[in-house]
């Protein structure tokens, strides 16, 4: 009979034996016995899997139990510490969707702390001593900054688009250009949102060209709304055209149908001054005839996750009366950050107080200085590492300014001890994690998105990883 090499699972102790140990009891005293039992099961399952993969491995019993207790401690630690944590973004993508989009500046952070850890007048009118509304808080600032009759804030821009369509077009048709039937990262698809809103989609024009006459022909007595969507993260170039907002708005007005523009990013700064092709300013869209605009609070605006709807009083009022408005309402902490961010724009302190704006405007010369300083500090640090300061490009990201770059300076790292992918992975798993770019045989760190206050930490991390 052939010898089987099935693993000897009898070597794995029973769950109860570990749960009853003093080590596990200590962890249970800091949480609960069922939780520790759950962790023990996980640890033993992992062990069983390991054994199945290498059945010939010999584990002396005492050593095995020691290993189990160590894994149990690690497992406990990984649950008892928050998994959401700071990372150093050295990718050069300023608005990185996977890395939390816009970081918050000092003034907004102080406001966030104050509101988070105290009671607040969130829905209380202090002058009158009566119930108030949370969304008037940022509304007033938005109306001033955007020079529009009404604005309100909801949970995010996807919610804003949904709420607009559901409030103004449910049961009717929405005209939209084929060239704007887009999907934005995070599976936000215009056609899907539209369907769920209860409105019917009516595409007009073609992917590259849509004329005013296409919209005109698309109108019927069922048309409730015309939606324009900013293409955000891509650019169709070459043989393309679409009508200007002004002519489209005149057509919509003649049919008494609102024109809504989903701007995506909501850029309130003049990017042209930063030599970047401009993004449409919400104020301009409104003055050119859009009845409503909507945009995100945490893309180019540089604030918190929120969706801003601004424009005509009548339409904003209808949206506010939709019962779904309550379901999609903005959280108070997001509101605290948003209000503080808007005040920075109002008082022209956006560059000093909004990190996203500051990062966009950081001069390449300043980045060059930092890169060469860091490169010289790092080259003496360890023998296996080669560090150079090299020129490169950063991007704004977050569904804005596609195919446009900001000149930057990078640290180009190579290690004689490990591959570029190995180095990238060590950085990613360091504390705090450093997210870098890979360039085939080297790792690139873009200093534009690294806070200068983290430069010293970066040196420290690079000094100790993999050692
Ligand atoms: C990003 C984006 C959205 C979604 O905004 P969130 O704030 O992420 O919900 C919707 N429309 C456009 C055009 C966008 O760029």
Short mmCIF file of C-alpha atoms and ligand atoms in Angstrom, two decimals:
data_model
loop_
_atom_site.label_atom_id
_atom_site.label_comp_id
_atom_site.label_asym_id
_atom_site.label_seq_id
_atom_site.Cartn_x
_atom_site.Cartn_y
_atom_site.Cartn_z
CA UNK A 1 0.00 0.00 0.00
CA UNK A 2 1.33 3.42 -0.95
CA UNK A 3 2.19 5.73 1.90
CA UNK A 4 -0.12 8.69 2.03
CA UNK A 5 1.40 12.04 2.87
CA UNK A 6 -1.79 13.56 4.26
CA UNK A 7 -0.87 16.02 7.00
CA UNK A 8 -1.05 15.01 10.61
CA UNK A 9 -3.76 17.34 11.88
CA UNK A 10 -3.67 15.62 15.27
CA UNK A 11 -0.66 17.78 16.00
CA UNK A 12 -2.90 20.83 16.08
CA UNK A 13 -4.26 21.40 19.58
CA UNK A 14 -8.00 21.61 20.26
CA UNK A 15 -9.62 25.06 20.20
CA UNK A 16 -10.66 24.81 23.88
CA UNK A 17 -7.15 23.99 24.99
CA UNK A 18 -5.86 27.28 23.57
CA UNK A 19 -8.90 29.28 24.68
CA UNK A 20 -8.41 28.02 28.25
CA UNK A 21 -4.74 29.00 28.36
CA UNK A 22 -3.65 31.93 30.58
CA UNK A 23 -2.48 33.87 27.49
CA UNK A 24 -5.91 33.64 25.86
CA UNK A 25 -7.65 34.42 29.16
CA UNK A 26 -5.66 37.63 29.35
CA UNK A 27 -6.87 38.65 25.88
CA UNK A 28 -10.44 37.65 26.80
CA UNK A 29 -10.25 39.91 29.87
CA UNK A 30 -9.56 42.79 27.48
CA UNK A 31 -12.38 41.80 25.09
CA UNK A 32 -14.59 38.73 25.42
CA UNK A 33 -14.30 34.96 25.41
CA UNK A 34 -16.39 34.47 22.23
CA UNK A 35 -14.18 36.97 20.40
CA UNK A 36 -11.00 35.21 21.53
CA UNK A 37 -12.51 31.84 20.55
CA UNK A 38 -13.17 33.31 17.10
CA UNK A 39 -9.54 34.43 16.86
CA UNK A 40 -8.22 31.05 18.03
CA UNK A 41 -10.28 29.34 15.31
CA UNK A 42 -8.77 31.65 12.70
CA UNK A 43 -5.24 30.97 13.91
CA UNK A 44 -5.78 27.20 13.94
CA UNK A 45 -7.39 27.29 10.50
CA UNK A 46 -4.36 29.10 9.14
CA UNK A 47 -2.11 26.53 10.74
CA UNK A 48 -4.12 23.69 9.22
CA UNK A 49 -3.77 25.32 5.81
CA UNK A 50 -0.03 25.67 6.29
CA UNK A 51 0.25 22.06 7.31
CA UNK A 52 -1.72 20.96 4.25
CA UNK A 53 0.75 22.84 2.07
CA UNK A 54 3.85 21.29 3.66
CA UNK A 55 2.78 18.05 5.42
CA UNK A 56 6.36 16.85 5.85
CA UNK A 57 7.20 19.77 8.17
CA UNK A 58 8.11 18.72 11.68
CA UNK A 59 6.86 20.93 14.48
CA UNK A 60 7.87 19.96 17.99
CA UNK A 61 4.80 20.40 20.20
CA UNK A 62 6.06 23.10 22.64
CA UNK A 63 7.29 25.24 19.75
CA UNK A 64 3.96 24.82 18.00
CA UNK A 65 2.00 26.19 20.96
CA UNK A 66 4.36 29.11 21.26
CA UNK A 67 3.75 29.92 17.61
CA UNK A 68 0.00 29.68 18.11
CA UNK A 69 0.10 32.13 21.00
CA UNK A 70 2.22 34.55 19.00
CA UNK A 71 -0.17 34.43 16.06
CA UNK A 72 -3.08 34.89 18.43
CA UNK A 73 -1.50 38.02 19.87
CA UNK A 74 -0.86 39.41 16.40
CA UNK A 75 -4.40 38.60 15.33
CA UNK A 76 -5.79 40.36 18.43
CA UNK A 77 -3.64 43.39 17.73
CA UNK A 78 -4.79 43.59 14.12
CA UNK A 79 -8.42 43.74 15.28
CA UNK A 80 -7.93 46.03 18.23
CA UNK A 81 -6.12 48.76 16.27
CA UNK A 82 -7.96 50.80 13.64
CA UNK A 83 -7.23 49.56 10.14
CA UNK A 84 -7.90 52.99 8.65
CA UNK A 85 -4.65 54.89 9.04
CA UNK A 86 -2.40 57.56 7.68
CA UNK A 87 -0.34 56.72 4.61
CA UNK A 88 2.32 58.81 2.90
CA UNK A 89 1.19 59.45 -0.67
CA UNK A 90 4.31 59.55 -2.83
CA UNK A 91 2.44 58.63 -6.01
CA UNK A 92 2.17 62.22 -7.24
CA UNK A 93 -1.57 61.81 -7.77
CA UNK A 94 -2.97 64.71 -5.76
CA UNK A 95 -6.58 63.48 -5.63
CA UNK A 96 -6.09 59.74 -5.29
CA UNK A 97 -9.48 58.03 -4.95
CA UNK A 98 -7.95 55.00 -3.23
CA UNK A 99 -6.08 57.18 -0.76
CA UNK A 100 -9.00 59.22 0.53
CA UNK A 101 -8.96 62.02 -2.08
CA UNK A 102 -8.49 65.43 -0.44
CA UNK A 103 -6.55 65.70 2.84
CA UNK A 104 -7.84 68.35 5.23
CA UNK A 105 -5.87 71.47 6.20
CA UNK A 106 -5.15 72.77 9.71
CA UNK A 107 -8.08 75.20 10.05
CA UNK A 108 -10.55 72.57 8.85
CA UNK A 109 -8.99 69.97 11.14
CA UNK A 110 -9.38 72.21 14.19
CA UNK A 111 -12.99 72.87 13.25
CA UNK A 112 -13.54 69.14 12.75
CA UNK A 113 -12.18 68.36 16.22
CA UNK A 114 -14.29 71.06 17.83
CA UNK A 115 -17.52 69.89 16.20
CA UNK A 116 -16.78 66.18 16.55
CA UNK A 117 -16.08 66.25 20.25
CA UNK A 118 -18.80 68.67 21.36
CA UNK A 119 -22.45 69.39 20.89
CA UNK A 120 -23.06 71.91 18.13
CA UNK A 121 -25.77 74.09 16.62
CA UNK A 122 -26.04 71.66 13.70
CA UNK A 123 -29.81 72.01 13.44
CA UNK A 124 -30.46 74.79 15.88
CA UNK A 125 -30.93 78.46 15.10
CA UNK A 126 -29.14 80.20 17.96
CA UNK A 127 -30.57 83.65 17.17
CA UNK A 128 -34.16 82.48 17.32
CA UNK A 129 -33.76 79.68 19.78
CA UNK A 130 -35.59 77.27 17.50
CA UNK A 131 -35.01 74.36 15.19
CA UNK A 132 -32.73 75.07 12.22
CA UNK A 133 -31.52 73.22 9.15
CA UNK A 134 -28.10 71.66 8.78
CA UNK A 135 -27.78 72.39 5.10
CA UNK A 136 -28.13 76.17 5.47
CA UNK A 137 -24.74 76.13 7.16
CA UNK A 138 -22.63 75.82 4.03
CA UNK A 139 -25.45 76.99 1.74
CA UNK A 140 -24.98 80.68 2.53
CA UNK A 141 -21.26 80.51 1.73
CA UNK A 142 -21.85 78.59 -1.47
CA UNK A 143 -24.49 81.07 -2.63
CA UNK A 144 -22.00 83.91 -2.11
CA UNK A 145 -19.00 82.16 -3.68
CA UNK A 146 -21.00 80.85 -6.65
CA UNK A 147 -23.16 83.97 -6.93
CA UNK A 148 -26.35 81.92 -7.19
CA UNK A 149 -29.81 82.03 -5.57
CA UNK A 150 -29.67 78.70 -3.68
CA UNK A 151 -27.29 75.91 -2.82
CA UNK A 152 -27.52 72.81 -0.71
CA UNK A 153 -25.28 70.00 0.33
CA UNK A 154 -25.83 66.23 0.32
CA UNK A 155 -23.73 63.17 1.03
CA UNK A 156 -21.65 63.10 -2.17
CA UNK A 157 -21.90 64.07 -5.81
CA UNK A 158 -23.33 60.71 -6.87
CA UNK A 159 -26.17 61.39 -4.41
CA UNK A 160 -26.51 64.92 -5.80
CA UNK A 161 -26.92 63.65 -9.38
CA UNK A 162 -29.39 61.00 -8.26
CA UNK A 163 -31.42 63.43 -6.20
CA UNK A 164 -31.62 66.00 -8.99
CA UNK A 165 -32.81 63.40 -11.50
CA UNK A 166 -35.28 61.83 -9.10
CA UNK A 167 -36.69 65.18 -7.96
CA UNK A 168 -36.99 66.82 -11.37
CA UNK A 169 -37.33 64.02 -13.92
CA UNK A 170 -38.92 60.93 -12.33
CA UNK A 171 -41.29 59.30 -14.80
CA UNK A 172 -40.05 61.49 -17.66
CA UNK A 173 -37.17 61.63 -20.09
CA UNK A 174 -33.69 63.04 -19.65
CA UNK A 175 -31.72 64.10 -22.71
CA UNK A 176 -28.02 63.42 -22.61
CA UNK A 177 -25.34 63.43 -25.28
CA UNK A 178 -23.90 60.03 -26.26
CA UNK A 179 -20.45 61.48 -25.68
CA UNK A 180 -21.31 62.02 -22.01
CA UNK A 181 -22.60 58.54 -21.14
CA UNK A 182 -19.64 57.98 -18.93
CA UNK A 183 -18.39 55.76 -16.17
CA UNK A 184 -16.24 57.35 -13.49
CA UNK A 185 -14.02 55.22 -11.23
CA UNK A 186 -15.85 53.63 -8.27
CA UNK A 187 -18.51 52.34 -10.68
CA UNK A 188 -20.45 55.59 -10.95
CA UNK A 189 -22.21 55.10 -14.28
CA UNK A 190 -24.47 57.80 -15.55
CA UNK A 191 -26.98 55.40 -17.23
CA UNK A 192 -27.29 53.29 -14.05
CA UNK A 193 -27.91 56.29 -11.79
CA UNK A 194 -30.45 57.57 -14.27
CA UNK A 195 -32.38 54.32 -14.37
CA UNK A 196 -32.50 54.08 -10.58
CA UNK A 197 -33.75 57.66 -10.35
CA UNK A 198 -36.90 56.63 -12.21
CA UNK A 199 -36.12 58.79 -15.22
CA UNK A 200 -35.74 57.45 -18.75
CA UNK A 201 -32.61 58.10 -20.67
CA UNK A 202 -32.77 59.52 -24.15
CA UNK A 203 -29.40 59.68 -25.83
CA UNK A 204 -28.79 62.30 -28.46
CA UNK A 205 -25.95 62.82 -30.95
CA UNK A 206 -22.95 60.54 -31.34
CA UNK A 207 -19.96 59.71 -29.19
CA UNK A 208 -17.74 62.39 -30.69
CA UNK A 209 -20.22 64.96 -32.01
CA UNK A 210 -23.49 66.26 -30.68
CA UNK A 211 -25.12 69.27 -32.29
CA UNK A 212 -27.73 71.62 -30.94
CA UNK A 213 -30.12 70.19 -33.54
CA UNK A 214 -29.64 66.71 -32.01
CA UNK A 215 -30.93 68.06 -28.71
CA UNK A 216 -33.73 69.90 -30.50
CA UNK A 217 -34.86 66.71 -32.22
CA UNK A 218 -34.59 64.78 -28.97
CA UNK A 219 -37.18 66.93 -27.19
CA UNK A 220 -40.69 65.57 -26.72
CA UNK A 221 -43.56 66.35 -24.38
CA UNK A 222 -42.01 63.79 -21.98
CA UNK A 223 -38.67 65.61 -21.69
CA UNK A 224 -38.13 66.75 -18.10
CA UNK A 225 -34.47 67.64 -18.00
CA UNK A 226 -31.30 68.02 -20.07
CA UNK A 227 -28.18 66.70 -18.39
CA UNK A 228 -24.63 67.67 -19.26
CA UNK A 229 -21.88 65.61 -17.66
CA UNK A 230 -18.29 66.72 -17.39
CA UNK A 231 -16.21 63.89 -18.90
CA UNK A 232 -13.90 64.06 -15.83
CA UNK A 233 -11.34 61.37 -16.32
CA UNK A 234 -10.96 61.16 -20.06
CA UNK A 235 -10.74 63.40 -23.04
CA UNK A 236 -12.06 62.85 -26.52
CA UNK A 237 -9.90 64.90 -28.81
CA UNK A 238 -9.83 65.50 -32.53
CA UNK A 239 -13.06 65.53 -34.51
CA UNK A 240 -15.44 66.50 -31.72
CA UNK A 241 -18.02 69.12 -30.94
CA UNK A 242 -20.87 69.90 -28.62
CA UNK A 243 -23.04 72.97 -28.31
CA UNK A 244 -21.99 75.71 -25.93
CA UNK A 245 -23.83 75.99 -22.64
CA UNK A 246 -25.39 79.32 -23.65
CA UNK A 247 -27.09 78.05 -26.83
CA UNK A 248 -28.16 74.84 -25.13
CA UNK A 249 -29.60 76.83 -22.26
CA UNK A 250 -31.59 79.04 -24.66
CA UNK A 251 -33.04 75.92 -26.27
CA UNK A 252 -33.93 74.43 -22.85
CA UNK A 253 -35.52 77.71 -21.72
CA UNK A 254 -37.69 77.82 -24.86
CA UNK A 255 -39.04 74.38 -23.87
CA UNK A 256 -39.22 75.20 -20.14
CA UNK A 257 -36.94 72.27 -19.34
CA UNK A 258 -34.12 72.70 -16.81
CA UNK A 259 -30.53 72.33 -17.91
CA UNK A 260 -28.35 70.60 -15.31
CA UNK A 261 -24.58 70.25 -15.44
CA UNK A 262 -22.75 67.61 -13.42
CA UNK A 263 -19.31 69.20 -13.13
CA UNK A 264 -17.70 66.36 -11.22
CA UNK A 265 -14.81 68.18 -9.67
CA UNK A 266 -16.05 71.63 -8.77
CA UNK A 267 -12.97 73.72 -9.36
CA UNK A 268 -13.00 77.11 -7.64
CA UNK A 269 -9.44 78.13 -8.47
CA UNK A 270 -8.02 79.54 -11.65
CA UNK A 271 -6.03 76.63 -13.03
CA UNK A 272 -4.92 78.63 -16.04
CA UNK A 273 -2.74 80.65 -13.70
CA UNK A 274 -1.08 77.30 -12.91
CA UNK A 275 -0.64 76.63 -16.64
CA UNK A 276 -3.22 73.87 -16.62
CA UNK A 277 -6.16 73.82 -18.99
CA UNK A 278 -9.04 75.29 -17.01
CA UNK A 279 -11.84 73.25 -15.52
CA UNK A 280 -15.27 74.89 -15.78
CA UNK A 281 -15.97 77.05 -12.71
CA UNK A 282 -19.46 76.32 -11.32
CA UNK A 283 -20.16 80.07 -11.27
CA UNK A 284 -19.47 80.28 -15.01
CA UNK A 285 -21.71 77.32 -15.80
CA UNK A 286 -24.51 79.02 -13.88
CA UNK A 287 -23.95 82.40 -15.52
CA UNK A 288 -23.91 80.72 -18.93
CA UNK A 289 -27.38 79.40 -18.29
CA UNK A 290 -27.22 76.07 -16.43
CA UNK A 291 -30.23 75.99 -14.08
CA UNK A 292 -28.39 73.74 -11.68
CA UNK A 293 -24.84 72.50 -11.25
CA UNK A 294 -23.56 69.78 -8.97
CA UNK A 295 -20.05 68.76 -7.93
CA UNK A 296 -18.00 66.94 -5.29
CA UNK A 297 -16.74 68.49 -2.08
CA UNK A 298 -13.55 66.41 -1.98
CA UNK A 299 -12.13 66.64 -5.47
CA UNK A 300 -10.58 69.90 -6.70
CA UNK A 301 -12.54 71.84 -4.09
CA UNK A 302 -10.27 70.21 -1.53
CA UNK A 303 -12.82 69.72 1.26
CA UNK A 304 -14.78 66.76 2.61
CA UNK A 305 -16.89 64.10 0.94
CA UNK A 306 -20.04 65.98 -0.04
CA UNK A 307 -22.21 66.72 -3.03
CA UNK A 308 -23.06 70.34 -3.75
CA UNK A 309 -26.13 71.36 -5.70
CA UNK A 310 -26.43 75.02 -6.69
CA UNK A 311 -28.61 77.18 -8.91
CA UNK A 312 -32.25 78.12 -9.26
CA UNK A 313 -34.31 78.53 -6.07
CA UNK A 314 -37.30 76.76 -7.50
CA UNK A 315 -35.39 73.61 -8.42
CA UNK A 316 -33.30 73.54 -5.26
CA UNK A 317 -36.53 73.89 -3.27
CA UNK A 318 -38.06 70.87 -5.00
CA UNK A 319 -34.96 68.84 -4.30
CA UNK A 320 -35.09 69.79 -0.62
CA UNK A 321 -38.69 68.61 -0.43
CA UNK A 322 -37.86 65.17 -1.83
CA UNK A 323 -38.04 62.63 1.04
CA UNK A 324 -34.82 61.11 -0.30
CA UNK A 325 -33.01 64.34 0.56
CA UNK A 326 -33.17 63.23 4.20
CA UNK A 327 -31.78 59.80 3.30
CA UNK A 328 -28.84 61.33 1.46
CA UNK A 329 -28.07 64.07 3.95
CA UNK A 330 -24.59 65.27 4.69
CA UNK A 331 -22.83 64.19 7.87
CA UNK A 332 -22.00 66.87 10.46
CA UNK A 333 -18.26 66.20 10.40
CA UNK A 334 -18.17 66.52 6.62
CA UNK A 335 -20.15 69.73 6.96
CA UNK A 336 -17.67 71.14 9.49
CA UNK A 337 -14.79 70.55 7.08
CA UNK A 338 -16.71 71.82 4.07
CA UNK A 339 -17.69 75.05 5.79
CA UNK A 340 -14.14 75.68 6.88
CA UNK A 341 -12.88 74.97 3.33
CA UNK A 342 -15.40 77.37 1.82
CA UNK A 343 -14.39 80.08 4.30
CA UNK A 344 -10.80 79.64 3.08
CA UNK A 345 -11.99 80.41 -0.46
CA UNK A 346 -14.09 83.35 0.70
CA UNK A 347 -11.21 84.91 2.60
CA UNK A 348 -8.67 84.08 -0.11
CA UNK A 349 -6.63 81.78 2.06
CA UNK A 350 -7.15 78.74 -0.14
CA UNK A 351 -3.47 78.32 -0.87
CA UNK A 352 -2.38 78.39 2.76
CA UNK A 353 -5.29 76.38 4.13
CA UNK A 354 -6.31 73.84 1.49
CA UNK A 355 -3.64 71.17 0.94
CA UNK A 356 -4.94 70.22 -2.54
CA UNK A 357 -4.60 73.82 -3.74
CA UNK A 358 -1.18 74.13 -2.14
CA UNK A 359 0.03 70.90 -3.79
CA UNK A 360 -1.21 72.02 -7.22
CA UNK A 361 0.59 75.34 -6.80
CA UNK A 362 3.84 74.03 -5.35
CA UNK A 363 6.59 75.23 -7.61
CA UNK A 364 8.79 72.57 -9.26
CA UNK A 365 11.88 74.50 -8.11
CA UNK A 366 10.87 74.04 -4.48
CA UNK A 367 10.32 70.32 -5.10
CA UNK A 368 13.73 70.11 -6.71
CA UNK A 369 15.35 71.55 -3.58
CA UNK A 370 13.56 69.05 -1.35
CA UNK A 371 14.42 66.16 -3.68
CA UNK A 372 18.12 66.95 -3.76
CA UNK A 373 18.26 67.50 0.02
CA UNK A 374 16.57 64.16 0.62
CA UNK A 375 18.73 62.40 -1.97
CA UNK A 376 21.91 63.54 -0.26
CA UNK A 377 20.61 62.56 3.20
CA UNK A 378 19.62 59.14 1.88
CA UNK A 379 22.75 58.29 -0.08
CA UNK A 380 24.88 58.17 3.04
CA UNK A 381 22.29 56.10 4.87
CA UNK A 382 22.81 52.60 3.51
CA UNK A 383 25.06 51.02 0.97
CA UNK A 384 22.47 48.99 -0.93
CA UNK A 385 20.39 52.02 -1.87
CA UNK A 386 20.98 54.34 -4.85
CA UNK A 387 18.97 57.54 -4.68
CA UNK A 388 18.78 60.21 -7.36
CA UNK A 389 16.64 63.31 -7.75
CA UNK A 390 15.08 63.25 -11.22
CA UNK A 391 12.50 65.27 -13.11
CA UNK A 392 9.04 63.87 -13.70
CA UNK A 393 5.35 64.71 -13.75
CA UNK A 394 2.51 64.68 -11.22
CA UNK A 395 -1.20 64.58 -12.01
CA UNK A 396 -4.16 66.16 -10.27
CA UNK A 397 -6.41 63.08 -10.57
CA UNK A 398 -9.84 62.71 -8.98
CA UNK A 399 -11.61 62.90 -12.31
CA UNK A 400 -10.25 66.27 -13.34
CA UNK A 401 -7.81 67.72 -15.85
CA UNK A 402 -7.28 64.45 -17.77
CA UNK A 403 -4.05 64.05 -19.74
CA UNK A 404 -2.45 67.08 -18.12
CA UNK A 405 0.67 67.06 -16.07
CA UNK A 406 2.43 69.17 -13.48
CA UNK A 407 6.24 69.22 -13.68
CA UNK A 408 7.72 67.72 -10.53
CA UNK A 409 10.83 66.21 -8.93
CA UNK A 410 11.07 62.60 -7.91
CA UNK A 411 13.33 60.48 -5.80
CA UNK A 412 14.41 57.54 -7.91
CA UNK A 413 15.35 54.60 -5.70
CA UNK A 414 17.13 51.40 -6.54
CA UNK A 415 18.37 48.75 -4.19
CA UNK A 416 21.10 46.19 -4.81
CA UNK A 417 19.46 43.99 -2.16
CA UNK A 418 15.95 43.82 -3.58
CA UNK A 419 14.02 44.33 -6.82
CA UNK A 420 11.98 47.46 -7.50
CA UNK A 421 8.75 45.56 -6.83
CA UNK A 422 10.28 44.22 -3.60
CA UNK A 423 11.22 47.74 -2.52
CA UNK A 424 7.78 49.08 -3.43
CA UNK A 425 6.17 46.37 -1.33
CA UNK A 426 8.46 47.04 1.67
CA UNK A 427 7.55 50.73 1.51
CA UNK A 428 3.85 49.90 1.23
CA UNK A 429 4.07 47.73 4.35
CA UNK A 430 6.14 50.11 6.43
CA UNK A 431 4.76 52.15 9.31
CA UNK A 432 3.33 54.50 8.16
CA UNK A 433 2.89 52.93 4.72
CA UNK A 434 4.52 54.80 1.83
CA UNK A 435 2.75 54.51 -1.53
CA UNK A 436 5.15 54.89 -4.41
CA UNK A 437 5.23 54.61 -8.18
CA UNK A 438 7.03 51.84 -10.04
CA UNK A 439 9.13 52.53 -13.07
CA UNK A 440 10.25 49.08 -14.22
CA UNK A 441 13.59 48.80 -12.48
CA UNK A 442 13.21 51.67 -10.00
CA UNK A 443 10.83 53.02 -7.37
CA UNK A 444 9.76 56.64 -7.74
CA UNK A 445 8.68 58.91 -4.90
CA UNK A 446 6.93 62.11 -6.02
CA UNK A 447 7.45 64.81 -3.43
CA UNK A 448 4.56 66.96 -4.65
CA UNK A 449 2.06 64.85 -2.71
CA UNK A 450 4.31 64.22 0.31
CA UNK A 451 3.76 66.76 3.08
CA UNK A 452 7.10 68.48 3.79
CA UNK A 453 6.54 67.60 7.46
CA UNK A 454 6.86 63.94 6.43
CA UNK A 455 10.27 64.31 4.74
CA UNK A 456 12.14 63.35 7.91
CA UNK A 457 9.87 60.37 8.41
CA UNK A 458 10.51 59.26 4.84
CA UNK A 459 14.26 59.26 5.52
CA UNK A 460 13.67 57.29 8.69
CA UNK A 461 11.50 54.68 6.91
CA UNK A 462 13.97 54.27 4.07
CA UNK A 463 16.74 53.81 6.61
CA UNK A 464 15.07 50.87 8.30
CA UNK A 465 12.95 48.94 5.77
CA UNK A 466 14.14 45.50 4.79
CA UNK A 467 16.96 45.57 7.37
C1 LIG B 1 -16.55 62.12 -9.36
C2 LIG B 1 -17.76 62.37 -10.15
C3 LIG B 1 -19.02 61.99 -9.65
C4 LIG B 1 -19.17 61.30 -8.32
O1 LIG B 1 -18.85 62.16 -7.28
P1 LIG B 1 -18.67 61.59 -5.77
O2 LIG B 1 -18.49 62.82 -4.94
O3 LIG B 1 -17.50 60.69 -5.82
O4 LIG B 1 -19.92 60.87 -5.44
C5 LIG B 1 -20.12 62.27 -10.42
N1 LIG B 1 -20.00 62.88 -11.62
C6 LIG B 1 -18.82 63.25 -12.13
C7 LIG B 1 -18.76 63.90 -13.48
C8 LIG B 1 -17.65 63.01 -11.41
O5 LIG B 1 -16.44 63.35 -11.91
#
